[in-house]
Backbone as JSON, one array per atom type, in Angstrom:
{
  "sequence": "LFFTGILLLLELSVPGLARAMTIPGTPEFVKQANEIIAVYFDVYPATAVSLGLLQQGNHLPSFTQKKRSALASRLTKARAELSKLPWSSWDIDSQIDYHWLINRAQLIERDLLVEQSYRQRPAEWLSPVAGILLSLINYAPERLDLQEKLASGIPDLVKEMKLLCRQPTLHDVKVAH",
  "N": [[-8.01, 13.61, -36.08], [-5.85, 13.12, -34.12], [-6.52, 15.69, -33.37], [-8.68, 15.39, -31.72], [-7.41, 14.06, -29.97], [-5.38, 15.84, -28.44], [-7.82, 18.05, -27.77], [-8.49, 16.17, -25.93], [-6.83, 16.32, -23.79], [-6.23, 18.89, -23.13], [-8.61, 18.75, -22.09], [-8.31, 17.54, -19.6], [-5.99, 19.4, -18.42], [-7.02, 21.64, -18.38], [-10.06, 21.99, -16.71], [-13.25, 21.69, -18.69], [-12.28, 23.24, -20.79], [-12.21, 21.82, -22.93], [-14.42, 20.64, -23.56], [-15.78, 22.96, -24.18], [-14.95, 23.49, -26.38], [-16.12, 21.08, -27.78], [-15.41, 18.29, -27.94], [-15.26, 15.39, -29.86], [-17.33, 12.28, -29.97], [-19.14, 10.82, -28.05], [-20.27, 11.48, -24.59], [-19.53, 9.16, -22.72], [-17.61, 8.11, -23.81], [-15.66, 10.3, -23.89], [-15.57, 10.3, -21.12], [-13.8, 7.9, -20.43], [-11.76, 8.02, -22.12], [-10.64, 10.26, -21.17], [-9.67, 8.94, -18.61], [-7.92, 6.99, -19.49], [-5.74, 8.8, -20.55], [-5.54, 9.76, -18.17], [-4.11, 7.79, -16.68], [-2.25, 7.22, -18.63], [-0.58, 9.53, -17.98], [0.24, 9.34, -15.65], [1.61, 7.02, -15.23], [3.87, 7.94, -17.01], [4.94, 10.38, -16.25], [6.67, 12.24, -17.2], [6.08, 13.16, -19.85], [3.27, 14.47, -19.25], [4.35, 17.21, -18.09], [5.68, 18.03, -20.19], [4.19, 18.42, -22.27], [3.1, 20.91, -21.03], [1.39, 20.33, -19.16], [1.42, 20.71, -15.77], [0.67, 20.45, -13.4], [-0.59, 17.55, -13.67], [1.95, 15.61, -14.09], [3.81, 16.6, -12.29], [4.9, 14.3, -10.52], [6.76, 11.66, -9.24], [7.59, 8.93, -11.22], [6.25, 5.27, -10.21], [6.36, 1.95, -8.82], [5.51, 0.03, -7.84], [3.62, -3.04, -7.06], [1.5, -2.57, -6.21], [0.89, -0.09, -6.51], [0.96, -0.57, -9.59], [-1.17, -2.4, -10.19], [-3.72, -0.94, -9.45], [-3.35, 0.43, -11.39], [-3.44, -0.9, -13.67], [-5.86, -2.07, -13.2], [-7.54, 0.42, -13.47], [-7.13, 0.96, -15.99], [-8.4, -1.85, -17.45], [-10.81, -1.35, -16.36], [-11.88, 0.91, -17.81], [-11.34, 0.29, -20.41], [-13.06, -1.54, -20.73], [-15.67, -0.32, -20.33], [-15.27, 0.93, -22.41], [-15.59, -0.81, -24.47], [-18.56, -1.13, -24.6], [-19.68, 0.76, -25.88], [-21.18, 1.86, -28.71], [-19.73, 1.39, -31.14], [-19.0, 0.69, -33.48], [-21.08, 1.63, -35.16], [-19.98, 4.17, -35.32], [-18.8, 7.18, -37.06], [-16.11, 7.11, -39.31], [-13.76, 8.21, -38.25], [-14.18, 8.61, -35.69], [-14.41, 5.98, -34.95], [-11.63, 5.37, -35.59], [-10.24, 6.92, -33.2], [-11.8, 5.47, -31.35], [-10.12, 2.64, -31.4], [-7.65, 3.71, -31.24], [-7.74, 4.29, -28.38], [-8.07, 2.64, -27.26], [-5.89, 0.72, -28.01], [-3.6, 1.97, -26.6], [-4.34, 1.93, -24.18], [-3.97, -0.88, -23.82], [-1.28, -0.85, -24.43], [0.22, 1.03, -22.49], [-0.83, -1.26, -20.37], [0.78, -2.85, -20.97], [3.27, -2.41, -20.75], [3.48, -1.8, -17.84], [2.55, -4.71, -16.66], [3.87, -6.78, -18.04], [6.04, -6.14, -20.0], [7.81, -4.83, -17.56], [10.44, -2.95, -17.44], [11.48, -1.53, -15.75], [12.29, -3.33, -13.78], [14.85, -3.83, -14.56], [15.92, -1.52, -15.53], [17.43, 1.07, -14.46], [16.82, 4.14, -15.4], [14.17, 3.88, -16.57], [13.26, 4.84, -13.45], [14.73, 7.28, -13.19], [15.18, 8.87, -15.51], [12.39, 9.76, -16.33], [12.45, 11.75, -13.84], [14.67, 13.2, -14.48], [13.31, 14.63, -16.85], [11.15, 16.02, -16.24], [11.96, 17.75, -13.99], [14.11, 19.54, -15.91], [11.98, 20.3, -17.54], [10.24, 21.85, -15.61], [12.25, 23.93, -14.74], [12.83, 25.35, -17.09], [10.2, 25.85, -18.27], [8.81, 26.98, -16.47], [10.33, 28.43, -14.32], [9.56, 29.99, -12.24], [8.12, 28.27, -10.67], [9.14, 26.87, -8.08], [7.72, 25.83, -5.87], [6.8, 23.68, -7.14], [8.97, 22.3, -8.17], [10.35, 21.61, -5.47], [8.58, 19.92, -4.63], [8.47, 17.97, -6.27], [11.65, 17.31, -6.06], [11.84, 16.6, -3.21], [10.81, 13.63, -3.23], [12.36, 12.25, -3.82], [14.78, 10.73, -2.4], [12.77, 8.74, -1.39], [12.1, 7.42, -4.03], [14.62, 6.39, -4.63], [14.69, 4.51, -2.66], [12.46, 2.66, -3.54], [13.62, 2.17, -6.27], [15.73, 0.39, -5.8], [14.87, -1.53, -4.3], [13.24, -2.79, -6.23], [14.42, -2.95, -8.92], [16.66, -5.06, -10.16], [17.39, -6.42, -11.85], [19.75, -5.0, -13.73], [20.68, -4.09, -17.25], [22.84, -5.14, -19.0], [24.41, -3.05, -19.97], [23.38, -0.78, -18.87], [24.84, -1.43, -16.08], [27.58, -1.3, -17.16], [27.13, 1.87, -17.65], [26.93, 2.81, -15.36], [28.98, 2.66, -13.85]],
  "CA": [[-8.12, 12.49, -35.43], [-4.94, 13.95, -33.36], [-7.28, 16.94, -33.26], [-9.3, 14.43, -30.78], [-6.12, 13.81, -28.2], [-5.29, 17.4, -28.51], [-8.93, 18.1, -27.03], [-8.77, 15.3, -24.31], [-5.54, 16.7, -23.11], [-6.33, 19.91, -23.15], [-9.6, 18.73, -20.65], [-7.17, 17.25, -18.28], [-5.06, 20.5, -17.73], [-8.3, 22.87, -17.85], [-11.31, 21.06, -16.37], [-13.96, 22.38, -19.19], [-11.88, 23.79, -21.7], [-12.3, 21.16, -23.85], [-15.93, 20.43, -23.64], [-16.02, 23.97, -24.79], [-14.17, 23.06, -28.11], [-16.76, 20.27, -28.73], [-14.71, 17.3, -28.56], [-16.2, 14.4, -30.97], [-17.6, 11.08, -28.9], [-20.2, 10.81, -26.63], [-19.87, 11.35, -22.9], [-19.07, 7.92, -21.92], [-16.27, 8.14, -24.47], [-14.29, 11.28, -23.34], [-14.86, 9.82, -19.9], [-13.0, 7.05, -20.16], [-10.43, 8.85, -23.04], [-9.42, 10.77, -20.11], [-9.35, 8.04, -17.63], [-7.25, 6.6, -20.01], [-4.9, 9.4, -20.47], [-4.69, 9.95, -16.64], [-3.45, 6.9, -16.25], [-0.93, 7.13, -19.6], [0.43, 10.66, -17.16], [0.45, 8.94, -14.01], [2.81, 5.95, -15.43], [4.59, 8.45, -17.8], [4.57, 11.6, -15.85], [7.38, 13.39, -18.14], [5.29, 12.97, -20.95], [2.43, 15.34, -19.09], [4.69, 17.9, -18.1], [6.68, 18.37, -21.51], [2.95, 18.92, -22.67], [2.67, 21.99, -20.17], [0.25, 19.71, -17.72], [2.5, 20.53, -14.38], [-0.14, 19.62, -12.24], [-0.58, 16.19, -13.8], [3.13, 15.2, -14.28], [4.64, 16.73, -11.65], [4.97, 13.5, -9.86], [7.61, 11.02, -8.9], [7.32, 7.16, -11.15], [6.35, 4.5, -9.1], [6.35, 0.59, -9.84], [5.33, -1.03, -6.69], [3.18, -3.87, -7.16], [0.14, -1.8, -5.47], [0.46, 1.0, -7.89], [0.75, -1.36, -11.0], [-2.41, -3.11, -10.29], [-4.12, 0.29, -9.43], [-3.16, 1.31, -12.55], [-4.13, -2.15, -14.44], [-7.41, -1.95, -13.14], [-8.49, 1.43, -14.17], [-7.02, 0.93, -17.84], [-9.25, -2.81, -17.62], [-12.21, -0.88, -16.5], [-12.32, 2.06, -18.79], [-11.22, -0.76, -21.67], [-14.75, -2.71, -20.56], [-16.47, 0.5, -20.45], [-15.25, 1.65, -24.1], [-16.58, -1.96, -25.36], [-20.08, -1.71, -24.22], [-20.15, 1.92, -26.88], [-21.77, 0.92, -30.2], [-18.24, 1.95, -31.53], [-19.27, -0.01, -35.02], [-21.83, 2.7, -36.0], [-19.6, 5.55, -35.48], [-17.93, 7.51, -38.76], [-14.57, 5.85, -39.54], [-12.66, 9.23, -37.78], [-14.4, 8.18, -34.22], [-13.49, 4.5, -34.88], [-10.01, 5.21, -35.1], [-9.99, 7.47, -32.21], [-11.74, 4.26, -30.67], [-9.16, 1.96, -31.25], [-6.68, 4.53, -30.68], [-7.58, 4.18, -27.28], [-8.03, 0.62, -26.98], [-4.59, 0.25, -28.35], [-2.91, 2.85, -25.44], [-4.44, 1.22, -22.63], [-3.41, -1.93, -24.05], [0.16, -0.75, -24.13], [0.24, 0.7, -21.05], [-1.13, -2.29, -19.34], [1.64, -4.26, -21.5], [4.64, -1.87, -20.08], [3.2, -2.16, -16.45], [2.56, -5.87, -16.42], [4.66, -7.81, -18.91], [7.85, -5.74, -20.35], [8.6, -4.21, -16.46], [11.53, -2.67, -18.13], [11.77, -0.69, -14.31], [13.02, -3.98, -13.29], [16.1, -3.88, -15.92], [16.59, -0.39, -15.89], [17.12, 2.36, -13.31], [16.54, 4.91, -16.29], [12.73, 3.97, -16.07], [12.75, 5.84, -12.96], [15.6, 8.42, -13.2], [15.14, 9.83, -16.55], [11.33, 11.07, -16.14], [12.39, 12.88, -12.83], [14.94, 14.45, -14.9], [12.89, 15.25, -17.92], [10.15, 16.49, -15.53], [13.02, 19.05, -13.62], [14.24, 20.41, -16.62], [10.67, 21.3, -17.84], [9.84, 22.52, -14.71], [13.3, 25.09, -14.9], [12.6, 26.04, -18.27], [9.27, 26.51, -18.56], [7.94, 27.55, -15.43], [10.91, 28.83, -13.59], [8.83, 30.52, -11.05], [7.08, 27.72, -9.68], [9.79, 26.17, -7.21], [7.16, 24.76, -4.99], [6.83, 22.21, -7.65], [10.48, 21.58, -8.17], [10.59, 21.4, -4.39], [7.41, 18.89, -4.28], [9.19, 16.82, -7.0], [13.28, 16.63, -5.2], [11.25, 16.24, -1.63], [10.44, 12.71, -3.01], [13.52, 11.2, -4.76], [15.09, 9.54, -1.34], [11.95, 7.52, -1.34], [12.07, 6.82, -5.22], [15.5, 5.7, -5.14], [14.53, 3.36, -2.2], [11.84, 1.74, -4.13], [14.37, 1.61, -7.13], [16.21, -0.34, -5.1], [13.84, -2.99, -4.31], [12.81, -3.15, -7.54], [15.58, -2.67, -10.16], [17.47, -6.05, -9.25], [18.5, -7.09, -12.92], [19.97, -3.99, -14.58], [20.99, -4.94, -18.19], [24.7, -4.92, -19.0], [24.39, -1.32, -20.72], [23.39, -0.1, -17.63], [25.89, -1.85, -15.17], [28.07, -0.39, -17.91], [26.95, 3.02, -17.28], [26.83, 3.0, -13.63], [30.93, 1.87, -13.48]],
  "C": [[-7.08, 12.45, -33.9], [-5.48, 14.9, -32.77], [-8.39, 16.54, -31.61], [-8.7, 14.71, -29.2], [-5.72, 14.82, -28.06], [-6.4, 18.09, -27.1], [-9.01, 17.45, -25.68], [-7.52, 15.75, -23.42], [-5.68, 17.86, -22.57], [-7.99, 19.95, -21.96], [-9.3, 18.61, -19.52], [-6.34, 18.55, -17.51], [-6.14, 21.28, -17.82], [-9.52, 22.06, -18.04], [-12.14, 22.17, -17.46], [-13.41, 23.46, -20.25], [-12.23, 23.13, -23.0], [-13.53, 20.63, -24.82], [-16.39, 21.83, -24.4], [-15.78, 24.22, -26.48], [-14.74, 21.71, -28.73], [-15.5, 19.13, -28.85], [-15.6, 16.19, -29.28], [-16.39, 13.48, -30.15], [-18.73, 11.88, -28.34], [-19.42, 11.03, -25.3], [-19.41, 10.73, -22.25], [-17.47, 7.88, -22.44], [-15.5, 8.82, -24.09], [-14.51, 10.75, -22.18], [-13.66, 9.26, -20.06], [-11.68, 7.09, -21.23], [-9.7, 9.49, -21.87], [-9.18, 9.95, -19.22], [-7.89, 7.6, -18.5], [-5.48, 7.47, -19.87], [-4.41, 9.63, -19.61], [-3.85, 8.86, -16.2], [-2.35, 6.95, -16.78], [0.31, 8.59, -18.5], [0.77, 10.02, -15.72], [1.98, 8.13, -14.05], [3.96, 6.96, -16.26], [4.5, 10.1, -17.37], [5.45, 12.59, -16.63], [6.86, 13.71, -19.16], [3.9, 14.34, -20.42], [3.19, 16.82, -18.61], [5.46, 18.61, -19.26], [5.55, 19.05, -22.19], [2.42, 20.59, -22.23], [1.93, 21.66, -19.22], [1.0, 19.75, -16.67], [2.06, 20.01, -13.73], [-0.36, 18.05, -12.4], [0.5, 15.4, -13.75], [4.1, 15.41, -13.2], [4.43, 15.81, -10.33], [5.92, 12.21, -10.17], [6.95, 9.19, -9.88], [7.31, 6.65, -9.92], [6.11, 2.8, -9.42], [5.92, -0.18, -8.95], [3.89, -1.7, -7.17], [1.4, -3.24, -6.73], [-0.27, -0.95, -6.09], [0.28, 0.24, -8.98], [-0.6, -1.62, -11.03], [-3.32, -2.26, -9.92], [-4.27, 0.61, -10.59], [-3.99, 0.49, -13.64], [-5.4, -1.9, -14.64], [-8.12, -1.09, -13.64], [-8.2, 1.34, -15.48], [-8.28, -0.8, -18.38], [-11.02, -2.33, -17.53], [-12.65, 0.42, -17.74], [-11.75, 1.12, -20.5], [-13.05, -1.01, -21.66], [-15.53, -1.67, -20.74], [-16.86, 1.06, -22.11], [-16.08, 0.27, -24.46], [-17.85, -1.82, -25.41], [-20.42, -0.65, -25.18], [-20.61, 1.18, -28.28], [-20.51, 1.91, -31.24], [-18.72, 1.54, -33.41], [-20.03, 0.74, -35.76], [-21.11, 4.05, -36.14], [-18.51, 5.71, -36.84], [-16.79, 6.63, -38.39], [-13.87, 7.25, -38.68], [-13.02, 9.1, -36.25], [-14.19, 6.59, -34.19], [-12.12, 4.69, -34.63], [-9.8, 5.84, -34.12], [-10.25, 6.08, -31.28], [-10.95, 3.5, -29.94], [-7.84, 2.3, -31.08], [-6.76, 4.14, -29.51], [-7.43, 2.99, -26.25], [-6.36, 0.61, -26.72], [-3.8, 0.69, -26.88], [-2.96, 2.11, -24.65], [-3.66, -0.16, -23.09], [-1.76, -2.3, -23.83], [0.76, -0.45, -23.23], [0.45, -0.1, -20.14], [0.41, -3.23, -19.69], [2.86, -3.58, -20.7], [4.19, -2.38, -18.39], [3.34, -3.57, -15.83], [3.13, -7.01, -16.82], [5.87, -7.12, -19.02], [8.26, -5.63, -18.8], [9.99, -4.14, -16.54], [11.94, -2.15, -16.52], [12.5, -1.58, -13.61], [14.98, -4.44, -13.59], [16.62, -2.58, -15.84], [16.14, 0.6, -14.98], [16.61, 3.92, -14.56], [14.99, 5.01, -16.42], [12.48, 4.93, -14.75], [13.87, 7.25, -12.73], [15.38, 9.26, -14.61], [13.56, 10.78, -16.75], [11.58, 12.01, -14.94], [13.7, 13.93, -13.66], [14.51, 15.32, -16.29], [11.85, 16.74, -17.29], [11.01, 18.1, -15.09], [13.42, 19.94, -14.59], [12.89, 21.1, -17.62], [10.36, 22.26, -16.86], [10.68, 24.13, -15.24], [12.92, 25.68, -16.19], [11.0, 26.79, -18.74], [7.96, 26.69, -17.61], [9.22, 27.41, -14.46], [10.5, 29.35, -12.08], [8.07, 29.38, -9.85], [8.23, 26.34, -8.81], [9.01, 25.25, -6.33], [7.01, 23.36, -5.89], [7.76, 21.07, -7.73], [10.99, 20.82, -6.99], [9.99, 19.71, -3.92], [8.49, 17.95, -4.77], [10.71, 16.29, -6.36], [12.67, 15.62, -3.6], [11.23, 14.33, -1.79], [11.27, 11.72, -3.44], [13.92, 10.38, -3.68], [13.85, 8.24, -1.33], [11.92, 6.56, -2.45], [13.43, 5.84, -5.12], [15.89, 4.45, -4.13], [14.09, 2.01, -3.19], [12.59, 1.08, -5.75], [15.36, 0.62, -6.93], [16.11, -1.98, -4.86], [13.65, -3.39, -5.13], [13.5, -3.48, -8.8], [16.46, -3.85, -9.8], [18.05, -6.82, -10.21], [18.53, -6.32, -14.17], [20.78, -4.83, -16.03], [22.38, -4.55, -18.33], [24.8, -3.37, -19.62], [24.48, -0.95, -19.41], [24.0, -0.34, -16.59], [27.12, -0.84, -15.82], [28.72, 1.04, -17.39], [27.29, 3.57, -16.03], [28.24, 3.01, -13.2], [31.12, 3.09, -14.05]]
}
């Protein structure tokens, strides 16, 4: 099962590589899985960078209404396309992969639209930035272009954070003082 997940991650990092390794599942399953993983990396870019997927993760998080709506729409569409597949006739490993993907999409959507921890925790913005920069410094120190690209967006990230993060937790207030 996780082998399928790793192959799907490889497909995002080096197009064609995972296909050469034969991802289990139908082409439509693989397409929608890639879409869900791409949205995941858009929401959690530090995860992509920590996996070595520098291009997919080298961006700052954004939680604007427009961005959240667009990401949620992509997840809804991918789940709808997955639900059209004849998953109940698949072998048990493929059925587990199917349900795992549906669950991941629902969890990401919940984080974006229900939990909305970015409204209360500045760390939702700052922690990924720190993680991405540390990964770049440790794993790709020669890629100063990626570090500079990321750093150049920090002033806009702080502006967005000031607009949206209006209900900090008591813990975050104590840490800030």
